[in-house]
Amino acid sequence: MFDVVVVGGGPSGATAAEDLARAGRSVALLDRAGRIKPCGGAIPPRLIADFAIPDSQIVARISTARMVSPTGRAVDIPIENGFVGMVDREHFDTFLRDRAGQAGAERHTGTFLRMERSEAGPAVVYRDKVSGEERRLPTRLVIGADGARSQVAKQEVPGGDRIPYVIAYHEIVAAPPNTAAYDPVRCDVVYDGRISPDFYGWVFPHGTQCSVGMGSGVQGIDLKAATAALRAAAGLSECETIRKEGAPIPLKPLDRWDNGGDVVLAGDAAGVVAPSSGEGIYYAMVGGRVAATAVQAALTTGRARDLRLARRLFMKEHKSVFRVLRSMQDAYYRSDERRERFVSLCHDIDVQRLTFEAYMNKKLVRARPMAHIRIGLKNAAHLLRLVPETYA
């Protein structure tokens, strides 16, 4: 019997499995393998430091973020005193799973089917990828880290079948030479209702490759056509297409992450993707770490209620950031007129500095109270249409 079975081997599940294995727990890591999540691949310096990511996994270092409005106006924001690291999920997720295995987690490849419980305790039942047979992993506790449409959440956690999400789609293409439309050290974020009526599109360099994609929760949106338009605008239409991927991205953390007994959720399964930005890798790995902390506590004390610690720890540090980002998305993503104003607001030097300080450090910056006041006043002026859309 394992101490814990981790279902899902993405950044969240692999992090939880590695942490628990290094703590001396017997861990099984169950992953489907072969699935690559659509993702821009951006990670902040704090993730690189907190989770000991080697330079070999960083395929590009971004020094500028370009915000593009519905009318095509572009605001370039320099990333001062840092950078945005870029990873390729095809290799990054494999690296994390391999590292968990090296720490002592036992790897299993297959698809989660259900949980069974008996007097001996719970067990995870899965379909083995090679043989096609049903197999069981007896365990004391389970971490569900199997994505936005988590079967573990759906079957085991109240409310786990009602995660709101957008559908993300991207294409990985061979990167062209540096041109006026494409810069290998610049991320482009496109706020245009013709690309996405409720989210945004992106062009993110990955060294020799590039991720081009968009997300939307609106039914009937032609994701591939929108991505083709993005490729054309960035001069990427003729570039070789390496792979295409689509998947749901959750929009809101679940109110509950555990079932009160033997299951706790992590990562996308718990809904922890940042509103507005859609950033998920950092929060997934933090989610895996706090889930491992909660499991370690429950295994030590024997108290199932200690599984609640995962959500409490996460929200204590990140609830304020999520609330601010949610407010920004609700205010500015509802129409092209609002998106135009949002890009105008990005001209402001206070917005630029505080945004990327918060991004790199993953906390609200409180050291400049006057800057916050100025931003609040400018934000109100834009929402009340007291300034023209195109001010610079």
CSV table of C-alpha atoms in Angstrom, one decimal:
chain,number,residue,atom,x,y,z
A,1,MET,CA,0.0,0.0,0.0
A,2,PHE,CA,1.2,3.5,-0.9
A,3,ASP,CA,1.1,6.4,1.4
A,4,VAL,CA,-0.3,8.5,-1.5
A,5,VAL,CA,-1.2,8.0,-5.1
A,6,VAL,CA,-0.9,11.2,-7.3
A,7,VAL,CA,-3.2,11.1,-10.3
A,8,GLY,CA,-1.8,13.4,-13.0
A,9,GLY,CA,1.8,14.0,-13.9
A,10,GLY,CA,1.7,17.7,-15.0
A,11,PRO,CA,3.6,20.4,-13.1
A,12,SER,CA,1.2,20.1,-10.1
A,13,GLY,CA,1.2,16.4,-9.7
A,14,ALA,CA,4.9,15.9,-10.4
A,15,THR,CA,5.7,18.6,-7.8
A,16,ALA,CA,3.5,16.9,-5.2
A,17,ALA,CA,5.0,13.5,-6.0
A,18,GLU,CA,8.5,14.7,-5.7
A,19,ASP,CA,8.0,16.6,-2.5
A,20,LEU,CA,6.3,13.6,-0.8
A,21,ALA,CA,8.9,11.2,-2.1
A,22,ARG,CA,11.8,13.4,-0.8
A,23,ALA,CA,10.0,13.5,2.6
A,24,GLY,CA,10.2,9.7,2.7
A,25,ARG,CA,6.7,8.8,1.8
A,26,SER,CA,5.8,5.9,-0.6
A,27,VAL,CA,4.4,7.5,-3.7
A,28,ALA,CA,2.8,6.3,-6.9
A,29,LEU,CA,2.6,8.8,-9.8
A,30,LEU,CA,-0.1,7.9,-12.3
A,31,ASP,CA,0.0,9.8,-15.6
A,32,ARG,CA,-1.5,9.2,-19.0
A,33,ALA,CA,1.7,10.2,-20.8
A,34,GLY,CA,1.8,11.6,-24.4
A,35,ARG,CA,-0.5,14.5,-23.7
A,36,ILE,CA,1.0,18.0,-24.0
A,37,LYS,CA,-1.1,20.9,-22.6
A,38,PRO,CA,-1.5,24.0,-24.8
A,39,CYS,CA,0.4,26.6,-22.9
A,40,GLY,CA,2.3,29.8,-23.6
A,41,GLY,CA,5.0,28.4,-21.4
A,42,ALA,CA,5.8,31.5,-19.4
A,43,ILE,CA,7.3,31.1,-15.9
A,44,PRO,CA,8.5,33.9,-13.5
A,45,PRO,CA,11.9,34.0,-11.8
A,46,ARG,CA,10.3,33.1,-8.5
A,47,LEU,CA,9.2,29.7,-9.9
A,48,ILE,CA,12.7,29.1,-11.2
A,49,ALA,CA,14.1,29.8,-7.7
A,50,ASP,CA,11.4,28.1,-5.6
A,51,PHE,CA,11.4,24.9,-7.6
A,52,ALA,CA,15.1,24.7,-8.7
A,53,ILE,CA,14.5,24.8,-12.4
A,54,PRO,CA,17.8,24.4,-14.3
A,55,ASP,CA,18.9,26.7,-17.1
A,56,SER,CA,18.6,23.8,-19.5
A,57,GLN,CA,14.8,24.0,-19.3
A,58,ILE,CA,14.6,27.7,-20.1
A,59,VAL,CA,14.3,27.9,-23.9
A,60,ALA,CA,14.0,31.7,-24.0
A,61,ARG,CA,14.3,34.8,-21.7
A,62,ILE,CA,11.8,37.4,-22.5
A,63,SER,CA,12.8,41.1,-21.9
A,64,THR,CA,9.7,42.9,-23.3
A,65,ALA,CA,5.9,42.3,-23.2
A,66,ARG,CA,3.9,43.9,-26.0
A,67,MET,CA,0.2,44.6,-25.4
A,68,VAL,CA,-1.8,45.0,-28.7
A,69,SER,CA,-5.2,46.7,-28.7
A,70,PRO,CA,-8.3,45.9,-31.0
A,71,THR,CA,-7.2,48.8,-33.3
A,72,GLY,CA,-3.7,47.5,-33.5
A,73,ARG,CA,-2.0,49.9,-31.2
A,74,ALA,CA,0.9,48.3,-29.4
A,75,VAL,CA,2.4,49.2,-26.0
A,76,ASP,CA,5.8,47.7,-25.3
A,77,ILE,CA,6.5,47.1,-21.6
A,78,PRO,CA,10.2,46.5,-20.7
A,79,ILE,CA,10.7,43.9,-18.0
A,80,GLU,CA,13.0,45.7,-15.6
A,81,ASN,CA,15.3,43.9,-13.2
A,82,GLY,CA,14.3,40.5,-14.4
A,83,PHE,CA,12.9,38.4,-17.2
A,84,VAL,CA,10.1,36.0,-18.1
A,85,GLY,CA,11.4,32.5,-18.6
A,86,MET,CA,9.9,30.4,-21.3
A,87,VAL,CA,9.6,26.6,-21.2
A,88,ASP,CA,8.3,24.0,-23.7
A,89,ARG,CA,5.7,21.9,-22.0
A,90,GLU,CA,6.7,18.8,-24.0
A,91,HIS,CA,10.1,18.7,-22.3
A,92,PHE,CA,9.3,20.6,-19.1
A,93,ASP,CA,6.6,18.2,-17.9
A,94,THR,CA,8.8,15.2,-18.7
A,95,PHE,CA,11.6,16.8,-16.8
A,96,LEU,CA,9.4,17.2,-13.7
A,97,ARG,CA,8.0,13.7,-13.9
A,98,ASP,CA,11.5,12.2,-14.3
A,99,ARG,CA,12.7,14.3,-11.3
A,100,ALA,CA,9.9,12.9,-9.2
A,101,GLY,CA,10.8,9.4,-10.2
A,102,GLN,CA,14.5,10.0,-9.3
A,103,ALA,CA,13.3,11.2,-5.9
A,104,GLY,CA,11.6,7.9,-5.3
A,105,ALA,CA,8.1,8.1,-6.8
A,106,GLU,CA,7.0,5.0,-8.5
A,107,ARG,CA,5.8,5.7,-12.1
A,108,HIS,CA,2.6,4.2,-13.6
A,109,THR,CA,1.2,5.0,-17.0
A,110,GLY,CA,-2.5,4.8,-17.6
A,111,THR,CA,-5.9,6.4,-17.3
A,112,PHE,CA,-7.7,7.0,-14.0
A,113,LEU,CA,-11.0,5.2,-13.9
A,114,ARG,CA,-12.4,5.4,-10.3
A,115,MET,CA,-11.7,4.9,-6.7
A,116,GLU,CA,-12.7,1.8,-4.7
A,117,ARG,CA,-12.9,1.5,-1.0
A,118,SER,CA,-12.8,-1.5,1.3
A,119,GLU,CA,-11.9,-2.4,4.9
A,120,ALA,CA,-8.3,-2.4,3.8
A,121,GLY,CA,-8.6,1.2,2.6
A,122,PRO,CA,-9.0,3.1,-0.7
A,123,ALA,CA,-7.5,2.2,-4.0
A,124,VAL,CA,-7.0,4.0,-7.3
A,125,VAL,CA,-8.3,1.9,-10.3
A,126,TYR,CA,-6.7,2.7,-13.7
A,127,ARG,CA,-6.4,1.3,-17.1
A,128,ASP,CA,-2.8,0.4,-18.0
A,129,LYS,CA,-1.7,2.1,-21.2
A,130,VAL,CA,0.3,-0.8,-22.5
A,131,SER,CA,-1.9,-3.8,-21.6
A,132,GLY,CA,-5.3,-2.2,-21.5
A,133,GLU,CA,-6.0,-4.0,-18.3
A,134,GLU,CA,-7.6,-2.5,-15.1
A,135,ARG,CA,-5.1,-2.3,-12.3
A,136,ARG,CA,-5.3,-1.1,-8.7
A,137,LEU,CA,-3.0,1.0,-6.5
A,138,PRO,CA,-3.9,0.6,-2.8
A,139,THR,CA,-3.2,3.8,-0.9
A,140,ARG,CA,-3.9,5.8,2.2
A,141,LEU,CA,-4.5,9.1,0.4
A,142,VAL,CA,-5.0,10.5,-3.1
A,143,ILE,CA,-4.0,13.7,-4.8
A,144,GLY,CA,-6.1,14.6,-7.8
A,145,ALA,CA,-4.0,16.6,-10.2
A,146,ASP,CA,-5.6,15.5,-13.4
A,147,GLY,CA,-6.5,18.8,-15.1
A,148,ALA,CA,-9.5,21.1,-15.5
A,149,ARG,CA,-11.8,18.2,-16.4
A,150,SER,CA,-10.5,16.2,-13.5
A,151,GLN,CA,-12.2,12.8,-13.1
A,152,VAL,CA,-11.0,12.7,-9.5
A,153,ALA,CA,-12.6,16.0,-8.7
A,154,LYS,CA,-15.8,15.0,-10.6
A,155,GLN,CA,-16.2,11.7,-8.8
A,156,GLU,CA,-14.9,12.6,-5.3
A,157,VAL,CA,-15.1,16.3,-4.4
A,158,PRO,CA,-18.4,18.2,-4.0
A,159,GLY,CA,-18.5,20.9,-6.7
A,160,GLY,CA,-15.7,19.3,-8.6
A,161,ASP,CA,-17.9,18.7,-11.7
A,162,ARG,CA,-18.6,22.4,-12.1
A,163,ILE,CA,-15.3,24.1,-12.8
A,164,PRO,CA,-15.8,27.1,-15.2
A,165,TYR,CA,-13.2,27.2,-17.9
A,166,VAL,CA,-12.1,28.6,-21.3
A,167,ILE,CA,-10.9,26.5,-24.1
A,168,ALA,CA,-7.3,27.2,-25.1
A,169,TYR,CA,-5.8,26.3,-28.4
A,170,HIS,CA,-2.3,26.9,-29.8
A,171,GLU,CA,0.1,25.8,-32.5
A,172,ILE,CA,3.8,25.3,-32.0
A,173,VAL,CA,5.6,26.5,-35.0
A,174,ALA,CA,9.2,26.9,-36.1
A,175,ALA,CA,10.4,30.4,-35.3
A,176,PRO,CA,11.4,32.7,-38.1
A,177,PRO,CA,14.4,35.0,-38.1
A,178,ASN,CA,14.0,38.3,-36.1
A,179,THR,CA,11.6,40.6,-38.1
A,180,ALA,CA,9.6,43.7,-37.5
A,181,ALA,CA,6.6,41.6,-36.7
A,182,TYR,CA,8.4,38.9,-34.6
A,183,ASP,CA,11.0,39.4,-31.9
A,184,PRO,CA,12.5,36.3,-30.2
A,185,VAL,CA,12.7,38.1,-26.8
A,186,ARG,CA,9.3,39.7,-26.8
A,187,CYS,CA,5.9,38.2,-25.8
A,188,ASP,CA,2.9,39.6,-27.7
A,189,VAL,CA,-0.5,39.6,-26.0
A,190,VAL,CA,-3.4,40.5,-28.3
A,191,TYR,CA,-6.6,42.0,-26.8
A,192,ASP,CA,-8.9,41.9,-29.8
A,193,GLY,CA,-12.5,40.6,-29.9
A,194,ARG,CA,-11.9,39.3,-33.5
A,195,ILE,CA,-9.3,36.9,-32.0
A,196,SER,CA,-11.1,36.2,-28.7
A,197,PRO,CA,-14.3,38.0,-27.5
A,198,ASP,CA,-13.6,37.2,-23.8
A,199,PHE,CA,-9.9,36.4,-23.4
A,200,TYR,CA,-6.8,37.1,-25.5
A,201,GLY,CA,-4.4,35.7,-28.1
A,202,TRP,CA,-0.7,35.3,-27.7
A,203,VAL,CA,2.6,34.9,-29.6
A,204,PHE,CA,5.2,33.6,-27.2
A,205,PRO,CA,8.8,32.8,-28.4
A,206,HIS,CA,10.3,29.4,-27.4
A,207,GLY,CA,13.8,29.7,-28.8
A,208,THR,CA,13.8,27.8,-32.0
A,209,GLN,CA,10.0,27.5,-31.8
A,210,CYS,CA,7.1,29.7,-31.0
A,211,SER,CA,3.7,29.2,-29.4
A,212,VAL,CA,0.8,31.0,-31.1
A,213,GLY,CA,-2.7,30.6,-29.6
A,214,MET,CA,-5.8,32.0,-27.9
A,215,GLY,CA,-8.5,31.1,-25.5
A,216,SER,CA,-12.3,31.6,-25.2
A,217,GLY,CA,-15.2,30.5,-23.2
A,218,VAL,CA,-17.7,31.5,-25.9
A,219,GLN,CA,-19.4,28.7,-27.8
A,220,GLY,CA,-18.9,28.6,-31.6
A,221,ILE,CA,-15.6,30.5,-31.7
A,222,ASP,CA,-13.3,29.1,-34.5
A,223,LEU,CA,-10.1,28.6,-32.5
A,224,LYS,CA,-8.1,27.5,-35.6
A,225,ALA,CA,-9.2,30.5,-37.7
A,226,ALA,CA,-8.3,32.9,-34.9
A,227,THR,CA,-4.9,31.3,-34.5
A,228,ALA,CA,-4.3,31.5,-38.2
A,229,ALA,CA,-5.0,35.3,-38.0
A,230,LEU,CA,-2.5,35.6,-35.2
A,231,ARG,CA,0.1,33.7,-37.2
A,232,ALA,CA,-0.5,36.0,-40.2
A,233,ALA,CA,-0.1,39.2,-38.1
A,234,ALA,CA,3.2,37.9,-36.7
A,235,GLY,CA,4.6,36.8,-40.0
A,236,LEU,CA,4.3,33.1,-39.0
A,237,SER,CA,1.9,31.8,-41.7
A,238,GLU,CA,4.6,30.1,-43.7
A,239,CYS,CA,6.5,28.7,-40.7
A,240,GLU,CA,6.4,24.9,-40.2
A,241,THR,CA,3.7,23.7,-37.9
A,242,ILE,CA,5.2,21.3,-35.4
A,243,ARG,CA,2.2,20.4,-33.3
A,244,LYS,CA,-1.4,21.6,-32.5
A,245,GLU,CA,-3.0,21.3,-29.0
A,246,GLY,CA,-6.2,22.3,-27.2
A,247,ALA,CA,-7.5,21.9,-23.7
A,248,PRO,CA,-9.7,23.6,-21.1
A,249,ILE,CA,-8.2,26.2,-18.8
A,250,PRO,CA,-10.1,26.7,-15.5
A,251,LEU,CA,-11.2,30.2,-14.5
A,252,LYS,CA,-11.8,30.1,-10.7
A,253,PRO,CA,-10.5,28.1,-7.7
A,254,LEU,CA,-13.0,25.6,-6.4
A,255,ASP,CA,-14.6,26.4,-3.0
A,256,ARG,CA,-13.5,23.0,-1.7
A,257,TRP,CA,-10.4,21.0,-2.6
A,258,ASP,CA,-10.9,17.8,-0.5
A,259,ASN,CA,-13.6,15.2,0.1
A,260,GLY,CA,-13.3,15.2,3.8
A,261,GLY,CA,-11.7,11.8,3.9
A,262,ASP,CA,-8.9,10.7,1.6
A,263,VAL,CA,-8.7,12.9,-1.5
A,264,VAL,CA,-7.3,16.4,-2.1
A,265,LEU,CA,-7.1,18.3,-5.4
A,266,ALA,CA,-4.2,20.3,-6.9
A,267,GLY,CA,-3.4,22.5,-9.9
A,268,ASP,CA,-6.0,22.8,-12.7
A,269,ALA,CA,-8.2,20.2,-10.9
A,270,ALA,CA,-8.6,22.7,-8.1
A,271,GLY,CA,-9.1,25.6,-10.5
A,272,VAL,CA,-5.9,27.5,-9.7
A,273,VAL,CA,-5.2,29.4,-12.9
A,274,ALA,CA,-4.7,33.2,-12.5
A,275,PRO,CA,-7.7,35.2,-13.8
A,276,SER,CA,-7.0,37.8,-16.6
A,277,SER,CA,-3.5,36.4,-17.4
A,278,GLY,CA,-4.4,32.7,-17.6
A,279,GLU,CA,-1.0,32.0,-15.9
A,280,GLY,CA,-1.1,28.4,-14.6
A,281,ILE,CA,2.4,26.8,-14.3
A,282,TYR,CA,3.5,28.6,-11.2
A,283,TYR,CA,0.2,28.3,-9.5
A,284,ALA,CA,-0.1,24.6,-10.4
A,285,MET,CA,3.3,23.9,-8.9
A,286,VAL,CA,2.4,25.9,-5.7
A,287,GLY,CA,-0.8,23.9,-5.6
A,288,GLY,CA,1.1,20.7,-5.8
A,289,ARG,CA,3.4,21.8,-3.0
A,290,VAL,CA,0.6,22.8,-0.7
A,291,ALA,CA,-1.3,19.5,-1.5
A,292,ALA,CA,1.8,17.6,-0.5
A,293,THR,CA,2.1,19.6,2.7
A,294,ALA,CA,-1.6,18.8,3.5
A,295,VAL,CA,-1.1,15.1,2.8
A,296,GLN,CA,2.0,15.0,4.9
A,297,ALA,CA,0.1,16.6,7.8
A,298,ALA,CA,-2.8,14.1,7.4
A,299,LEU,CA,-0.5,11.1,7.2
A,300,THR,CA,1.2,12.3,10.4
A,301,THR,CA,-1.8,13.1,12.5
A,302,GLY,CA,-4.3,10.7,11.0
A,303,ARG,CA,-6.8,13.5,10.7
A,304,ALA,CA,-8.7,13.8,7.4
A,305,ARG,CA,-9.5,17.4,8.2
A,306,ASP,CA,-5.8,18.3,7.7
A,307,LEU,CA,-6.3,18.0,4.0
A,308,ARG,CA,-8.1,21.3,4.1
A,309,LEU,CA,-4.7,22.8,4.8
A,310,ALA,CA,-3.9,22.8,1.0
A,311,ARG,CA,-6.6,25.4,0.1
A,312,ARG,CA,-5.9,27.5,3.2
A,313,LEU,CA,-2.2,27.7,2.5
A,314,PHE,CA,-2.7,28.6,-1.1
A,315,MET,CA,-5.4,31.2,-0.6
A,316,LYS,CA,-3.5,32.8,2.3
A,317,GLU,CA,-0.7,33.8,-0.1
A,318,HIS,CA,-2.5,34.2,-3.4
A,319,LYS,CA,-6.2,35.2,-2.7
A,320,SER,CA,-5.5,38.9,-3.0
A,321,VAL,CA,-3.7,38.6,-6.3
A,322,PHE,CA,-6.5,36.4,-7.7
A,323,ARG,CA,-9.1,38.9,-6.6
A,324,VAL,CA,-7.4,41.9,-8.2
A,325,LEU,CA,-6.8,39.9,-11.5
A,326,ARG,CA,-10.5,38.8,-11.5
A,327,SER,CA,-11.6,42.4,-11.1
A,328,MET,CA,-9.4,43.5,-14.0
A,329,GLN,CA,-10.7,40.7,-16.2
A,330,ASP,CA,-14.4,41.5,-15.4
A,331,ALA,CA,-13.8,45.2,-16.0
A,332,TYR,CA,-11.8,45.2,-19.2
A,333,TYR,CA,-12.4,42.0,-21.2
A,334,ARG,CA,-16.1,42.5,-21.8
A,335,SER,CA,-15.8,44.6,-25.0
A,336,ASP,CA,-13.3,45.9,-27.5
A,337,GLU,CA,-13.9,49.5,-26.2
A,338,ARG,CA,-12.8,48.3,-22.8
A,339,ARG,CA,-9.9,46.4,-24.2
A,340,GLU,CA,-8.8,49.5,-26.0
A,341,ARG,CA,-8.8,51.4,-22.7
A,342,PHE,CA,-6.9,48.7,-21.0
A,343,VAL,CA,-4.1,48.9,-23.5
A,344,SER,CA,-4.1,52.7,-23.1
A,345,LEU,CA,-3.7,52.2,-19.3
A,346,CYS,CA,-0.7,50.0,-20.0
A,347,HIS,CA,1.2,53.1,-21.3
A,348,ASP,CA,1.4,54.2,-17.6
A,349,ILE,CA,4.8,53.7,-16.1
A,350,ASP,CA,3.4,52.9,-12.6
A,351,VAL,CA,1.2,50.2,-14.2
A,352,GLN,CA,4.2,48.7,-16.0
A,353,ARG,CA,6.5,48.6,-13.0
A,354,LEU,CA,4.0,47.3,-10.5
A,355,THR,CA,2.6,44.7,-12.9
A,356,PHE,CA,5.9,43.0,-13.6
A,357,GLU,CA,7.2,43.4,-10.0
A,358,ALA,CA,4.0,41.6,-8.9
A,359,TYR,CA,4.4,39.0,-11.7
A,360,MET,CA,8.0,38.2,-10.9
A,361,ASN,CA,7.5,38.1,-7.1
A,362,LYS,CA,4.0,36.7,-7.1
A,363,LYS,CA,2.6,39.1,-4.6
A,364,LEU,CA,1.0,42.6,-4.6
A,365,VAL,CA,3.7,45.3,-4.4
A,366,ARG,CA,3.0,47.4,-1.3
A,367,ALA,CA,6.2,49.5,-1.2
A,368,ARG,CA,4.8,52.3,-3.4
A,369,PRO,CA,1.5,53.5,-1.9
A,370,MET,CA,1.4,56.6,-4.0
A,371,ALA,CA,1.8,54.5,-7.2
A,372,HIS,CA,-1.2,52.4,-6.1
A,373,ILE,CA,-3.3,55.5,-5.6
A,374,ARG,CA,-2.3,56.9,-9.0
A,375,ILE,CA,-3.2,53.7,-10.7
A,376,GLY,CA,-6.5,53.5,-8.9
A,377,LEU,CA,-7.4,57.0,-10.1
A,378,LYS,CA,-6.3,56.3,-13.7
A,379,ASN,CA,-8.2,53.0,-13.7
A,380,ALA,CA,-11.4,54.8,-12.5
A,381,ALA,CA,-10.9,57.5,-15.1
A,382,HIS,CA,-10.7,54.9,-17.9
A,383,LEU,CA,-13.7,52.9,-16.7
A,384,LEU,CA,-15.7,56.1,-16.4
A,385,ARG,CA,-14.6,57.2,-19.9
A,386,LEU,CA,-13.1,60.4,-18.5
A,387,VAL,CA,-10.0,60.1,-20.7
A,388,PRO,CA,-9.8,59.3,-24.5
A,389,GLU,CA,-9.1,55.7,-25.5
A,390,THR,CA,-6.0,56.6,-27.4
A,391,TYR,CA,-4.0,58.6,-24.9
A,392,ALA,CA,-0.3,57.7,-24.8
